[in-house]
Short mmCIF file of C-alpha atoms in Angstrom, two decimals:
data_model
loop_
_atom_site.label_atom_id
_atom_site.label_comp_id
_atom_site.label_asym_id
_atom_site.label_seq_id
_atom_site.Cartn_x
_atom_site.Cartn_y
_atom_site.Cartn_z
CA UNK A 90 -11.48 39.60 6.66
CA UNK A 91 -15.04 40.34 6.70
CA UNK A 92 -15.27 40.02 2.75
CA UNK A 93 -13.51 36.54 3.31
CA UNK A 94 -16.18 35.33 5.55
CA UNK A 95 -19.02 36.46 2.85
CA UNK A 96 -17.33 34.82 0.35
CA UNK A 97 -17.21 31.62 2.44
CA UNK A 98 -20.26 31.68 3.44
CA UNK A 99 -21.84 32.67 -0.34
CA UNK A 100 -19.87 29.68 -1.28
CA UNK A 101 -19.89 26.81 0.51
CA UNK A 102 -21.80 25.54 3.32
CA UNK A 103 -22.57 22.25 5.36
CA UNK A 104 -25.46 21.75 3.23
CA UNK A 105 -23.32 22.59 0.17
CA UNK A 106 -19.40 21.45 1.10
CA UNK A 107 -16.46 20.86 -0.85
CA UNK A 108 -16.83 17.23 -2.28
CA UNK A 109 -13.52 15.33 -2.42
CA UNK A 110 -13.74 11.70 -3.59
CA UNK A 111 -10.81 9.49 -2.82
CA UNK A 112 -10.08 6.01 -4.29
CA UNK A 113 -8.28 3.67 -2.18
CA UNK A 114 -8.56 3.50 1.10
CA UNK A 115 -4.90 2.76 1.99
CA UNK A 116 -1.78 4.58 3.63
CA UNK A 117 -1.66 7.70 1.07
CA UNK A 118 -5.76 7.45 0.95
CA UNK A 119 -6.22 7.79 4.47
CA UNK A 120 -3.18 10.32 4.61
CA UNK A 121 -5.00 12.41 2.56
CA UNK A 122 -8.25 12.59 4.15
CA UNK A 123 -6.99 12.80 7.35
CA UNK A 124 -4.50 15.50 6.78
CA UNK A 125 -7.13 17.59 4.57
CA UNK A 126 -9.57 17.29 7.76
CA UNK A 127 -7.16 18.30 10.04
CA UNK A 128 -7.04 21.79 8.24
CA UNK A 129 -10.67 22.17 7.30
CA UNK A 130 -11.52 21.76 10.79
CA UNK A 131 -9.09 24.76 12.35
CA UNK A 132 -11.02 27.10 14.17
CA UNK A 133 -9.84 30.27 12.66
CA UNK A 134 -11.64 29.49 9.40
CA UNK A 135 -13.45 26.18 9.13
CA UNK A 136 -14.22 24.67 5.36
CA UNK A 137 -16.91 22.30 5.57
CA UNK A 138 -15.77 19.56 3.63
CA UNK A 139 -17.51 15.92 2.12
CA UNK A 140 -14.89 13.19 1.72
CA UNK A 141 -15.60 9.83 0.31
CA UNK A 142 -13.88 6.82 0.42
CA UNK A 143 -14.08 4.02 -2.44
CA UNK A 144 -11.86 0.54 -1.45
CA UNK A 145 -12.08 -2.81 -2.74
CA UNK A 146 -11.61 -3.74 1.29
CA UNK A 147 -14.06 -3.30 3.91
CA UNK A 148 -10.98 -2.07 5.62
CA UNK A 149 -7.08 -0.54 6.02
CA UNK A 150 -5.32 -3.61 5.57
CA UNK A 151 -1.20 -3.17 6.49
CA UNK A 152 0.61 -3.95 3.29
CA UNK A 153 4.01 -4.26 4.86
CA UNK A 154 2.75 -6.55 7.59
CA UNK A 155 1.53 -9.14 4.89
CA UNK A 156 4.57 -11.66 5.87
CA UNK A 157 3.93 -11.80 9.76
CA UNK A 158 -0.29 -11.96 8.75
CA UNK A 159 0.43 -15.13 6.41
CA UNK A 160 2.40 -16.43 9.42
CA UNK A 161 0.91 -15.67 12.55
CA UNK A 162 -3.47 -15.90 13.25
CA UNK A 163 -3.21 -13.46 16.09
CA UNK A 164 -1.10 -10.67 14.00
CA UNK A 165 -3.80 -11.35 11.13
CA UNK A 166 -6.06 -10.19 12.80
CA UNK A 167 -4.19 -7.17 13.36
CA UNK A 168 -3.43 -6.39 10.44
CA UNK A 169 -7.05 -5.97 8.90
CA UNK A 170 -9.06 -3.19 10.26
CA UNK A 171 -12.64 -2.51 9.39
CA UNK A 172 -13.11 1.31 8.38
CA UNK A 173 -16.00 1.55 10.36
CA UNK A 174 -13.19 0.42 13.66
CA UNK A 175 -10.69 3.66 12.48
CA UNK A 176 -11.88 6.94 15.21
CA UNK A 177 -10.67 9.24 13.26
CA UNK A 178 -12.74 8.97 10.30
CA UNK A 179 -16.28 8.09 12.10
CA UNK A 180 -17.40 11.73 11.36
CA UNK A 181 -20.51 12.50 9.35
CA UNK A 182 -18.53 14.41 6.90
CA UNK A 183 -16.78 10.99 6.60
CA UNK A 184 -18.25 8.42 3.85
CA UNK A 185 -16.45 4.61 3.43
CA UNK A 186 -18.10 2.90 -0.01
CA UNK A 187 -17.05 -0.70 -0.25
CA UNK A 188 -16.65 -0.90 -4.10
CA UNK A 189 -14.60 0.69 -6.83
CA UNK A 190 -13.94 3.14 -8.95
CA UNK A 191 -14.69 2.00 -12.93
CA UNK A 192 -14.35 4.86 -14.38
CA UNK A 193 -13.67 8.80 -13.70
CA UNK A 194 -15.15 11.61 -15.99
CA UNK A 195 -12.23 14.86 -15.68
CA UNK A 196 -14.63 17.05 -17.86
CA UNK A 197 -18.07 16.56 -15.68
CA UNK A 198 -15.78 15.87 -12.23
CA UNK A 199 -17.60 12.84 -12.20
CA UNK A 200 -16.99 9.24 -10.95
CA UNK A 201 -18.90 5.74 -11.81
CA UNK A 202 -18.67 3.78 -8.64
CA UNK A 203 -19.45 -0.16 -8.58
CA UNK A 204 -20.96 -0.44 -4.87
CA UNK A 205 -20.46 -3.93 -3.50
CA UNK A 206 -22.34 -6.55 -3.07
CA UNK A 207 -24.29 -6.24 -5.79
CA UNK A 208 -22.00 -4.77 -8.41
CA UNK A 209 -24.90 -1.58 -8.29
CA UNK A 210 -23.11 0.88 -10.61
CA UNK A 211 -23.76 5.01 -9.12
CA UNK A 212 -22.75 8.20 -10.38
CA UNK A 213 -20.75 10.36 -7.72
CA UNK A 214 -20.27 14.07 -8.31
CA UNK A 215 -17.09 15.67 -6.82
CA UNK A 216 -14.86 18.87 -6.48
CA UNK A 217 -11.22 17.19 -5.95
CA UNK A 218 -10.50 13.85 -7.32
CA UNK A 219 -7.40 11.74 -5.52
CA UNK A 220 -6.23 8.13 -7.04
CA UNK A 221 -4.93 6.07 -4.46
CA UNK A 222 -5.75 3.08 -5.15
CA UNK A 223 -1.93 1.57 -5.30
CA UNK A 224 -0.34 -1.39 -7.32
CA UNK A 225 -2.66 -4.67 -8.05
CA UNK A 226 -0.57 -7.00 -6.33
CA UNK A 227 -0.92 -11.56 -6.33
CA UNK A 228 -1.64 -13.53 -3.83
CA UNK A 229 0.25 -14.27 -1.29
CA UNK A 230 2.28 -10.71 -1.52
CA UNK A 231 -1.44 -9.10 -0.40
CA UNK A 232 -4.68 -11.61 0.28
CA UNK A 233 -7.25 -11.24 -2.58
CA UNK A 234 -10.10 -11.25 -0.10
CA UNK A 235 -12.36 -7.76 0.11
CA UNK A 236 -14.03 -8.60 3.66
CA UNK A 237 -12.49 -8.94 7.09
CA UNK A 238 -13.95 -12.31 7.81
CA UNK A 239 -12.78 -14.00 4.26
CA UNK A 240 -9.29 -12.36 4.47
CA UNK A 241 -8.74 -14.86 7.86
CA UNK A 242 -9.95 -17.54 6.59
CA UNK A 243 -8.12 -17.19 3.34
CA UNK A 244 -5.01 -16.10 5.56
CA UNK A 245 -5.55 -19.10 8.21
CA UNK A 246 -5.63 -21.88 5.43
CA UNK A 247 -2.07 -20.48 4.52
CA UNK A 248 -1.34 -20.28 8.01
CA UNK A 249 -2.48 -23.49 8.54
CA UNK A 250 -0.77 -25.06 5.40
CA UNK A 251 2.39 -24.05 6.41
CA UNK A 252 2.64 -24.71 10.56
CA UNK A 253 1.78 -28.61 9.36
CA UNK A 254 4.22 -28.84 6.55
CA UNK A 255 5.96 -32.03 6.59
CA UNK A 256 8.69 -30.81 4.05
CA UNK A 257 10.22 -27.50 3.33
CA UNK A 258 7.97 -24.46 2.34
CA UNK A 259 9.89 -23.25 -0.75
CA UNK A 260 9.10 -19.02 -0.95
CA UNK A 261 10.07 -18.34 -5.11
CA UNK A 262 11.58 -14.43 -5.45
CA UNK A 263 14.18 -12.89 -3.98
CA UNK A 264 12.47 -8.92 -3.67
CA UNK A 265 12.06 -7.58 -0.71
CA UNK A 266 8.62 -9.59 -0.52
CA UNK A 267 9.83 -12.95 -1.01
CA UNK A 268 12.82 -12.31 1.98
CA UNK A 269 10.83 -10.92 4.21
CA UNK A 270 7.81 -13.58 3.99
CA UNK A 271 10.81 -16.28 4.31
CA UNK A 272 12.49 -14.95 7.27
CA UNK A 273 9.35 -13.60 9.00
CA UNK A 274 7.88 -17.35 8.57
CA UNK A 275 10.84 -18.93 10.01
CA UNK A 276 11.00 -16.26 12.71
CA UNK A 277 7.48 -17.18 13.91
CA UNK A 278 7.05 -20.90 13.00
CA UNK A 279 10.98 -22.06 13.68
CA UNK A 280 10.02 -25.49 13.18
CA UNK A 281 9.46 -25.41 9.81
CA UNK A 282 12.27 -25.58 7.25
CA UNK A 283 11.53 -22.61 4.78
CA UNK A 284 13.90 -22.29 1.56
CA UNK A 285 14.23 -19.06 -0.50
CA UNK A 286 15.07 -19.30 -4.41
CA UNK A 287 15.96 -16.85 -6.64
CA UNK A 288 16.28 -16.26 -10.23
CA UNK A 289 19.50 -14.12 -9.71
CA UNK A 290 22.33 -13.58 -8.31
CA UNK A 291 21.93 -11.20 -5.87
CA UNK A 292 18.81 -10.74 -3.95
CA UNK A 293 16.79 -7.23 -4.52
CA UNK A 294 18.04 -7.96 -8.01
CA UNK A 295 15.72 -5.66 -9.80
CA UNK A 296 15.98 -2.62 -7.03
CA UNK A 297 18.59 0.03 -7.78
CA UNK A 298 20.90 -0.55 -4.89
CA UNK A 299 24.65 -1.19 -3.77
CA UNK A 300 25.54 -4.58 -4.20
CA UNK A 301 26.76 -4.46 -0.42
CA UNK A 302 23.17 -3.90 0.34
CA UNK A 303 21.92 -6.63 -1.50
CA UNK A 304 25.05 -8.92 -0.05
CA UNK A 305 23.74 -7.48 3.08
CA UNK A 306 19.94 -8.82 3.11
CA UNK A 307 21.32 -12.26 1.97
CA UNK A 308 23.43 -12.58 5.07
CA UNK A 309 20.93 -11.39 7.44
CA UNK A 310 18.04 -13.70 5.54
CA UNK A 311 20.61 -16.91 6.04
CA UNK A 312 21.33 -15.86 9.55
CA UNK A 313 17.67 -15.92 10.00
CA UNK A 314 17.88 -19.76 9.27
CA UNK A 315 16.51 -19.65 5.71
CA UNK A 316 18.09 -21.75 2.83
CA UNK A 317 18.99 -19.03 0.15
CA UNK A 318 19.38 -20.80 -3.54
CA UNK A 319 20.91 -18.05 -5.80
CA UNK A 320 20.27 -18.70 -9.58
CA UNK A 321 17.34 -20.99 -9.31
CA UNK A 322 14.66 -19.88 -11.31
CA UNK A 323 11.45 -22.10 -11.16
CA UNK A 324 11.03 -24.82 -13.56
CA UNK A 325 8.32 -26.52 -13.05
CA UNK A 326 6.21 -27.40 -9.26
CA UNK A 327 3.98 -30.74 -9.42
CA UNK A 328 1.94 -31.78 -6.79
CA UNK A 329 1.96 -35.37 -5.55
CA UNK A 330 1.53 -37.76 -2.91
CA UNK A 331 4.19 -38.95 -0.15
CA UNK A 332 4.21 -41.73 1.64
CA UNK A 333 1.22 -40.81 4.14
CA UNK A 334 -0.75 -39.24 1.23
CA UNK A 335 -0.61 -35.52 2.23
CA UNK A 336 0.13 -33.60 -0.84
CA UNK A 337 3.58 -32.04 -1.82
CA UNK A 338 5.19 -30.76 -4.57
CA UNK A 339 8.35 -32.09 -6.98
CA UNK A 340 9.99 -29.11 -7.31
CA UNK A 341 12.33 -28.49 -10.81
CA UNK A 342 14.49 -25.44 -11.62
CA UNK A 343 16.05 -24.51 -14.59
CA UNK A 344 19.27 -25.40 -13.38
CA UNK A 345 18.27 -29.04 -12.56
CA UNK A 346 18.06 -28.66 -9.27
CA UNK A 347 15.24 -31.09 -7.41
CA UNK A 348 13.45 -30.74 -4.22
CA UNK A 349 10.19 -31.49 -2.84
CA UNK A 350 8.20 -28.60 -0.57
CA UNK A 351 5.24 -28.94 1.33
CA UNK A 352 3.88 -25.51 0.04
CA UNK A 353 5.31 -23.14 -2.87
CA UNK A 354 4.92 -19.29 -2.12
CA UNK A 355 5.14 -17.44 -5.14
CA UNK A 356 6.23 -14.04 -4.02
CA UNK A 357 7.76 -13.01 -7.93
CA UNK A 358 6.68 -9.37 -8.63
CA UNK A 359 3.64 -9.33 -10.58
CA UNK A 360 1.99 -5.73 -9.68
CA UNK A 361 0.57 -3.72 -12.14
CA UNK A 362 -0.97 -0.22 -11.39
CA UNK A 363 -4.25 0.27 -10.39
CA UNK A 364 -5.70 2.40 -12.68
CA UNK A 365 -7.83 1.42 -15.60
CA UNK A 366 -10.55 3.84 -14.96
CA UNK A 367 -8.43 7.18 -15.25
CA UNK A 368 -8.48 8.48 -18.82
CA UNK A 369 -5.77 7.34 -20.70
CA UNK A 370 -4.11 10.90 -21.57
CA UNK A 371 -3.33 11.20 -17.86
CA UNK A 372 -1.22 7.81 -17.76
CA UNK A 373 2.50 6.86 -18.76
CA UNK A 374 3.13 3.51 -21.12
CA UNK A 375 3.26 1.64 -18.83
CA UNK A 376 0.04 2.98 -16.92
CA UNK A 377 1.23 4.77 -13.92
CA UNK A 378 -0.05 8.07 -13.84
CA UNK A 379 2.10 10.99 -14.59
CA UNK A 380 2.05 13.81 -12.14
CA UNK A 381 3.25 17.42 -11.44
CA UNK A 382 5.47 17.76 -7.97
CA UNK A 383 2.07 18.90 -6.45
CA UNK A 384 0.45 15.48 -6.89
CA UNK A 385 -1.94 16.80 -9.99
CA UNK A 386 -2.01 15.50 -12.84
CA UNK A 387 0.34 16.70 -15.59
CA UNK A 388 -1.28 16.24 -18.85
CA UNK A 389 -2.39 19.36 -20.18
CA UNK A 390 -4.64 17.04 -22.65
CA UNK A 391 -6.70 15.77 -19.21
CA UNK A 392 -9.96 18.77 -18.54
CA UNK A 393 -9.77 19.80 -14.53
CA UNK A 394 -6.26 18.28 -14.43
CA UNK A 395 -5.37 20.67 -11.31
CA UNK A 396 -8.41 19.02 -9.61
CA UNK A 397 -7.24 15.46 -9.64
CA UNK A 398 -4.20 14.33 -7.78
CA UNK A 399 -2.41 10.63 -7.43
CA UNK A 400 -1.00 9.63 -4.86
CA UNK A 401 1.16 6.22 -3.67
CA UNK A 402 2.30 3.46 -5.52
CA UNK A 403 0.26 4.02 -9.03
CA UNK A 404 2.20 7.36 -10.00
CA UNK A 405 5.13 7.82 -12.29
CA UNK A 406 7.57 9.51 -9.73
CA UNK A 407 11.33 8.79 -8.63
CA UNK A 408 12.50 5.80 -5.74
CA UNK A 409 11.40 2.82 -4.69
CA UNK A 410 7.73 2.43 -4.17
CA UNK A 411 7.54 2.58 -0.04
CA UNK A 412 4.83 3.27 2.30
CA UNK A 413 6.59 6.09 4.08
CA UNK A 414 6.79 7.77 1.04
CA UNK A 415 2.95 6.79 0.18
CA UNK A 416 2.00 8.93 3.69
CA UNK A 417 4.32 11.98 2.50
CA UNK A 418 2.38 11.89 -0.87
CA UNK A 419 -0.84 11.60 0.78
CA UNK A 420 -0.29 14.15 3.19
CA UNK A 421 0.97 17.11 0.59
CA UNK A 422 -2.13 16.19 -1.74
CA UNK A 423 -4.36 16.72 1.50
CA UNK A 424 -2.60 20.16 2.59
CA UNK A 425 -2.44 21.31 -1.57
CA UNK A 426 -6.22 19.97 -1.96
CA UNK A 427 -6.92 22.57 0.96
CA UNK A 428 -4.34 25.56 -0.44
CA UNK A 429 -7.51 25.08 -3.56
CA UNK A 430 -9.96 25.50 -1.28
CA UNK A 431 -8.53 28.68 0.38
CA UNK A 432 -7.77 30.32 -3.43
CA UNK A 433 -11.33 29.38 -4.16
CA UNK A 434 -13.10 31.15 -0.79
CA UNK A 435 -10.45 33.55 -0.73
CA UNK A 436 -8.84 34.36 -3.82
CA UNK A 437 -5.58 33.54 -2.20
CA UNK A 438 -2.61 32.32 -4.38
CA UNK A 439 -1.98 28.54 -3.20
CA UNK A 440 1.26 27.80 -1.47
CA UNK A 441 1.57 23.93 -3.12
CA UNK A 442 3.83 21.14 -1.21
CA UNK A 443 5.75 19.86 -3.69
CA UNK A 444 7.58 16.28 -4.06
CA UNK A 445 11.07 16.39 -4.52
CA UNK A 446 13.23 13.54 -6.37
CA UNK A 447 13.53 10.54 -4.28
CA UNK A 448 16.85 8.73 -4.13
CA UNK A 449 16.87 4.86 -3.91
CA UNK A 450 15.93 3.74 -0.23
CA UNK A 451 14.74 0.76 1.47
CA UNK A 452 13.99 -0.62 4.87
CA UNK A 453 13.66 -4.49 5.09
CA UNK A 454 12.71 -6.44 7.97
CA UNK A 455 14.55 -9.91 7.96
CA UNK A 456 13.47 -11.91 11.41
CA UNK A 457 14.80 -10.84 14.10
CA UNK A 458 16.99 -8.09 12.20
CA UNK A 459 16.77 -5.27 9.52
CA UNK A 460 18.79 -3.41 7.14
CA UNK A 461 17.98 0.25 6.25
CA UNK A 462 19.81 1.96 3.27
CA UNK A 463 19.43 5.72 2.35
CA UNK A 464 21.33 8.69 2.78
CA UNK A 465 23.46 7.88 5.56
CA UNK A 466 24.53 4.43 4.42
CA UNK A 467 23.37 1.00 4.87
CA UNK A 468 22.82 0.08 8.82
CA UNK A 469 21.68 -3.07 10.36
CA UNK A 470 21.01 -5.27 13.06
CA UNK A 471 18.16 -5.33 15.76
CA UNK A 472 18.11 -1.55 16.79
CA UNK A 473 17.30 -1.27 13.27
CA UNK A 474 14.85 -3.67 13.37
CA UNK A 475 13.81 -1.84 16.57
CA UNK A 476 13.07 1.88 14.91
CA UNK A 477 11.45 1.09 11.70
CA UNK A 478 9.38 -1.65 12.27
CA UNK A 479 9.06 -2.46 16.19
CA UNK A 480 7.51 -5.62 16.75
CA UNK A 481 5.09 -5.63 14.63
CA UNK A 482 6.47 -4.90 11.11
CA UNK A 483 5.39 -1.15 11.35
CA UNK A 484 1.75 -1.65 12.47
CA UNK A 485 1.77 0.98 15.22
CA UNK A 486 4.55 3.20 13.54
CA UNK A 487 2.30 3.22 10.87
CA UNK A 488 -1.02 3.57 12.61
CA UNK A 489 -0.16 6.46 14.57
CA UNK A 490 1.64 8.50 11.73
CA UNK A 491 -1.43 8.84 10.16
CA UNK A 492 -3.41 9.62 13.54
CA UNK A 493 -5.81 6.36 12.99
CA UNK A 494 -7.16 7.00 16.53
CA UNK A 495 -7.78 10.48 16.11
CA UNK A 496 -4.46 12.41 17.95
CA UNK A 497 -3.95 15.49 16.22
CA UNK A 498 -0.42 15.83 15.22
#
């Protein structure tokens, strides 16, 4: 034991800590920092530790609460918090850039960061390397803003838009986006007359589930009160003015089918991985990053690979992308980032975490109800609605599973 503590102590310091750099600052971001600080700070045998943050946002914006934030002021405001508002991470060991990531350096462990406002372009050294930084999603599915204060505007124009629509708001895409921004908007603003088109035949079209899943969430979405138009896919939308001269739009599908809508919501699937400044051997085709069960990278062609992990949405790895399983991957790169640590002080061999194959799953919040599907079936109904997303489409569920406010777990 006593060699152990020279070794540490030879090693690594405060004034010369492990330096982990994570980019994204989002549910498997956060998981990871928080989960790695939970073990470098045990008692028994403390690591100091550096961690910085890089995000686009000046704060953890809830993903899955998008539909209730593009329909309700007070819940956008919710939804967006500013890093600097998150307990847990207002540490000195803690570091929150508000920037990006352009490029990342395997060989040298180090990453070019673009600091906002000014674009200023840094060098940043590290030990351990974690991409996080998700899918690039459109507007509306996430609100292209990077500050607090422009996200509700940008949100309350929408909001705005919608709560003085004069004709029906027309959401385009039947994924588990478009339904739940449909039925969450009717749920809050039941005044309005929201319609719900699709391309298909079945909604969740391009997910690998039962049909009776899929015949499920159309039920519950019409119960909800939303119009559901099955084969529709989007001609053409042209905006003119009615009668009183507030704008609308002539609507056209392929199929012929007319309508006019106060406001079009595209919520098609358009996300693309966020990773353009990871080296190229270290991604798949179609640019998600490959990965070993432990979260490191897998390419044998990519220097330090066992140093870098990915983590969330951007990595090539079975089941639907979901944000519980974004926390799981966050929190096994955090506890296999520290097993690293402990070979490196100790000379231990690491215990890893590794992922297993994910089956198809989904929860989906649809108004007042919800429909879960995994290994016990599909279910739904309010107690569903009840234990995955509360009242507030998962905010707190979310919030607390990855000990925002600083309760250990």
């Amino acid at each position: 034991m006593a060699s152990h503590v020279a070794n540490f102590s030879a090693a690594r310091s405060e004034a010369n800590p492990y330096r982990v750099l994570i980019a994204g600052g989002c549910y498997s971001g956060l998981a990871v920092a928080v989960n790695l600080l939970e073990k470098c700070d045990t008692i028994e045998s403390p690591i100091p530790v550096e961690i910085t943050i890089v995000d686009e946002r000046d704060g953890f914006y809830h993903v899955i609460g998008s539909p209730l934030a593009l329909s309700s002021h007070s819940y956008a405001e919710k939804a967006w918090v500013c890093y600097k508002d998150i307990p847990v991470l207002q540490r000195p060991d803690v570091r929150f850039v508000h920037g990006s990531v352009s490029k990342v350096d395997p060989e040298s462990k180090t990453a070019t960061i673009v600091e906002q406002p000014n674009r200023e372009e840094r060098a940043a050294a590290y030990d351990y390397f974690v991409a996080a930084t998700g899918l690039r999603r459109v507007w509306p599915v996430v609100p292209q803003s990077a500050k607090k204060e422009d996200y509700l505007k940008e949100a309350g124009r929408h909001i705005d838009a919608v709560v003085n629509s004069t004709a029906p708001v027309l959401v385009v895409g039947g994924g588990a986006v478009g339904i739940e921004m449909a039925a969450e908007l009717k749920e809050v603003q039941p005044h309005v007359k929201v319609t719900l088109a699709h391309s298909r035949d079945k909604l969740l079209s391009a997910e690998p589930l039962p049909d009776n899943v899929k015949e499920c969430a159309r039920d519950l979405t019409v119960d909800a009160g939303v119009e559901v138009l099955l084969n529709h896919r989007l001609k053409s939308q042209t905006p003119v003015k009615n009668e009183d001269g507030t704008e609308v739009f002539q609507v056209e599908f392929e199929n012929g089918h007319k309508m006019t809508a106060s406001k079009v919501i595209m919520a098609v699937s358009r996300s693309e991985p966020s990773t353009t400044y990871l080296p190229a051997d270290a991604l798949s085709e179609d640019r998600y990053v490959n990965i070993r069960p432990t979260l490191q990278l897998s390419s044998d062609k990519v220097a330090n690979a066992e140093s870098h992990f990915a983590v969330g949405d951007l990595i090539r790895w079975s089941g639907i992308k979901r944000c519980g399983s974004a926390m799981h991957q966050g929190r096994f790169a955090g506890l296999n980032i520290h097993q690293l640590m402990l070979q490196d002080i100790q000379g231990k061999e690491p215990v890893f975490n590794q992922l297993a194959e994910v089956p198809p799953m989904i929860g989906l919040a649809v108004g007042k109800n919800a429909l879960s599907y995994g290994g016990e079936g599909i279910k739904h109904g309010k107690q569903v609605m009840e234990y995955f997303f509360e009242e507030d489409l998962g905010f707190r569920i979310c919030w607390d599973h990855l000990r925002l406010s600083g309760n250990k777990a």
